[in-house]
Coordinates of C-alpha atoms in Angstrom, one line a residue:
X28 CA 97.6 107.8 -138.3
X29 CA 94.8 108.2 -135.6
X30 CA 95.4 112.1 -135.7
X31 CA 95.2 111.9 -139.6
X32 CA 91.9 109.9 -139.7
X33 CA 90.1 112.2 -137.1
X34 CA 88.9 114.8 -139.2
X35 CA 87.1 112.5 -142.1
X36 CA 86.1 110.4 -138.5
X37 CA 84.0 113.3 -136.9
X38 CA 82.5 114.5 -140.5
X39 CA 81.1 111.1 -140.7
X40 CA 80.0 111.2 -137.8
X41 CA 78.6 114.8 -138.3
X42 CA 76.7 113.2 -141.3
X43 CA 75.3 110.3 -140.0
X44 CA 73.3 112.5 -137.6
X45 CA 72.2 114.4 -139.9
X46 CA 67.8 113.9 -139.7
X47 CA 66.1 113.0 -142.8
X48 CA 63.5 115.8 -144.5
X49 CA 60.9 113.2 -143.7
X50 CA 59.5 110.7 -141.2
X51 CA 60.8 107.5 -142.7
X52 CA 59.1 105.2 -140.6
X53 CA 55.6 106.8 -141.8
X54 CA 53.6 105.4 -145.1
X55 CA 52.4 102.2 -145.6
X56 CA 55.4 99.4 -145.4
X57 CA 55.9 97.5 -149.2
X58 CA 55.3 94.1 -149.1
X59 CA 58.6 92.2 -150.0
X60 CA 57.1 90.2 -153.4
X61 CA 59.3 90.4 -156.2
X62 CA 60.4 93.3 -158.8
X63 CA 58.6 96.5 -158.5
X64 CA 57.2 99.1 -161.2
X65 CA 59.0 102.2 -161.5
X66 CA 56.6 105.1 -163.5
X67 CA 57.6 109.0 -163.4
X68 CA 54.7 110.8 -164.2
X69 CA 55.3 114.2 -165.6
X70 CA 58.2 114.7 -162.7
X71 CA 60.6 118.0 -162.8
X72 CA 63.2 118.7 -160.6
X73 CA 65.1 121.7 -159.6
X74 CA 68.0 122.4 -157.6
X75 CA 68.3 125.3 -155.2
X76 CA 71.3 127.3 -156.5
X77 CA 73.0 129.0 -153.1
X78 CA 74.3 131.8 -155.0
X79 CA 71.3 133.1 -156.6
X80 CA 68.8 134.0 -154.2
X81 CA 65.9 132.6 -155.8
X82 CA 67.1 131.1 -158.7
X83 CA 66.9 127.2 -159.6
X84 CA 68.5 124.9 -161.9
X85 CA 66.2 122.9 -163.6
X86 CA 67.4 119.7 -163.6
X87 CA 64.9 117.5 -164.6
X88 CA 60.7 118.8 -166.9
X89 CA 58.1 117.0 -167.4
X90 CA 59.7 113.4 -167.5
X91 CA 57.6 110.6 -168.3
X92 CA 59.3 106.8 -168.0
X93 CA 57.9 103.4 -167.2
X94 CA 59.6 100.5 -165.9
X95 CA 57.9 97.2 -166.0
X96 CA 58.6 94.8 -163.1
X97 CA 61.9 93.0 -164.0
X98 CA 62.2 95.4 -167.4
X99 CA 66.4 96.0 -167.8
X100 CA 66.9 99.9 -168.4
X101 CA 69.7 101.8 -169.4
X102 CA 69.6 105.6 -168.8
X103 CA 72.2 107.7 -170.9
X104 CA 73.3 110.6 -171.6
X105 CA 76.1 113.5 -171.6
X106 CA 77.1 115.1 -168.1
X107 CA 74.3 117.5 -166.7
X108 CA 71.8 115.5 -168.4
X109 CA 69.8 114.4 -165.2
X110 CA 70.8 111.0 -165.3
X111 CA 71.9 111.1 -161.3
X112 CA 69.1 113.5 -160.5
X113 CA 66.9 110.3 -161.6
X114 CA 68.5 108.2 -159.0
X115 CA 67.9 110.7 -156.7
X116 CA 64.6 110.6 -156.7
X117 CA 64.4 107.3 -157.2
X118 CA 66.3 106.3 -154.0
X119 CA 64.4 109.5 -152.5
X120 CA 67.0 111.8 -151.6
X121 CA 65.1 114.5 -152.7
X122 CA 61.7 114.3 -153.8
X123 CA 60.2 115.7 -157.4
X124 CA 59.6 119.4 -157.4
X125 CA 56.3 118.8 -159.3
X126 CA 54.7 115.4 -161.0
X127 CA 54.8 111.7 -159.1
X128 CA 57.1 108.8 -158.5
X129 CA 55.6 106.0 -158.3
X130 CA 56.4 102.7 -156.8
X131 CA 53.8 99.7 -158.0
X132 CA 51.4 102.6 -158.6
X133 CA 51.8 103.9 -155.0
X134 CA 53.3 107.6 -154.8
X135 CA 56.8 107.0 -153.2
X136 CA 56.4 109.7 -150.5
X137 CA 53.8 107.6 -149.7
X138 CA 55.6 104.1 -148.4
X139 CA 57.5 103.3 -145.6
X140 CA 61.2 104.1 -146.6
X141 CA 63.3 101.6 -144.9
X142 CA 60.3 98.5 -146.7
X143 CA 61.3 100.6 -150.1
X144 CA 64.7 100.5 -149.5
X145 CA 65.5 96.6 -148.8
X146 CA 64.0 96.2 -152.0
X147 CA 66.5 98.5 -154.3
X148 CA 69.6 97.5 -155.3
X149 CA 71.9 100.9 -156.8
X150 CA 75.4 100.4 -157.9
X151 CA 76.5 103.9 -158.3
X152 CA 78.7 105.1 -161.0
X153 CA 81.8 105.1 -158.7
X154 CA 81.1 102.5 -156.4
X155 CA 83.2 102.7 -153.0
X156 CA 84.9 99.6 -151.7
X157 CA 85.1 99.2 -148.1
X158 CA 88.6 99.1 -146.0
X159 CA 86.9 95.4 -145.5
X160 CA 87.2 91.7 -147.1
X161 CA 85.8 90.7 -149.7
X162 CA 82.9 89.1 -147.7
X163 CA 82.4 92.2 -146.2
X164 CA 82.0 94.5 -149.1
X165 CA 79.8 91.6 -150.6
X166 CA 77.5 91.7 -147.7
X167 CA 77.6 95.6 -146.5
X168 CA 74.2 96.9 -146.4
X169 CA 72.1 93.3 -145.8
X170 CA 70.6 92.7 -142.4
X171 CA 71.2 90.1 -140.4
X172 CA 69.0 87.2 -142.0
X173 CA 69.9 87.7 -145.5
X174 CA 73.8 87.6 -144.4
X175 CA 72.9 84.5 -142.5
X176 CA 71.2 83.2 -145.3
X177 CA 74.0 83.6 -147.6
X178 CA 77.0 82.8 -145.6
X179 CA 75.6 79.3 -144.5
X180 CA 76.7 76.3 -146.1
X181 CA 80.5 77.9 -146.3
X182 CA 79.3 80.6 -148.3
X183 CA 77.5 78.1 -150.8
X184 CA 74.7 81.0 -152.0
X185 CA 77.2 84.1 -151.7
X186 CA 78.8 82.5 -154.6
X187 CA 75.7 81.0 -156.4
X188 CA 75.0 85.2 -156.6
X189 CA 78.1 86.1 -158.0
X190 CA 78.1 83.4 -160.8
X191 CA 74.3 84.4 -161.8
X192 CA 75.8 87.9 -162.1
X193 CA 78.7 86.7 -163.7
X194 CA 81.1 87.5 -161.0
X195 CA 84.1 85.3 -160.7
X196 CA 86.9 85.9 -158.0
X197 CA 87.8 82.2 -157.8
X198 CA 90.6 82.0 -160.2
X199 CA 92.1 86.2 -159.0
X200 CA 91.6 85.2 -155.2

């Protein structure tokens, strides 16, 4: 199994050395204080296509959207639509080819990207599910006083969380 597992192994590896475009420690940090805005203000985005020397794929022209603090949003559409490419930017893996992304009416490119990041939450559209327990998976991703925080009291706030997002394992487990 061990010579099976070594290939994916050292990719990993490979990727997790791989140095972001940008100093993510630079910016000013976001104060943790509740939902944020979310505004694009006339933001494109274009993809480098490998095969066409100096050709794009426009992915995204001239979006405007606003997202009040705690506002519920849906984005839909068919494949190719941009619906991803929104995330993207959003989480920052890549920034806007033209326009802004704002955060509380703070350019994103602007803020400390590990503050940003404790702050979103992103459930993919193929979430993966760790090799892990339940727990595990649960937690993956919070640091060390937010796990403490919700596995004290035998696990007392963990599952507060998952009945507030209507999330039951009691009866399957």
């Amino acid at each position: 199994q061990l010579g099976r597992d070594i290939i994916p192994v050292h990719l990993m590896m490979e990727a997790l050395l791989i140095k972001p475009s940008f100093d993510i420690h630079a910016g000013t940090p976001l104060v943790r204080n509740g939902p944020l805005a979310l505004e694009f203000r006339d933001v494109s985005f274009e993809y480098q296509d490998p095969t066409k020397a100096g050709k794009n794929y426009v992915a995204l022209k001239n979006v405007n959207l606003s997202i009040a603090p705690g506002e519920t949003v849906a984005v839909l559409g068919s494949s190719g639509a941009g619906k991803s490419t929104l995330m993207k930017l959003v989480l920052r893996y890549y920034d806007a080819t033209s326009g802004l992304v704002l955060i509380n009416g703070q350019p994103l490119t602007e803020i400390n990207h590990p503050s940003y990041m404790r702050q979103v939450g992103y459930v993919p559209q193929q979430p993966p599910i760790l090799d892990a327990t339940l727990e595990e998976n649960l937690l993956f991703g919070c640091d060390e006083e937010t796990r403490d925080e919700l596995t004290k009291d035998d696990h007392k706030k963990l599952w507060e969380m998952m009945r507030k997002f209507m999330v039951d394992f009691g009866e399957r487990l």
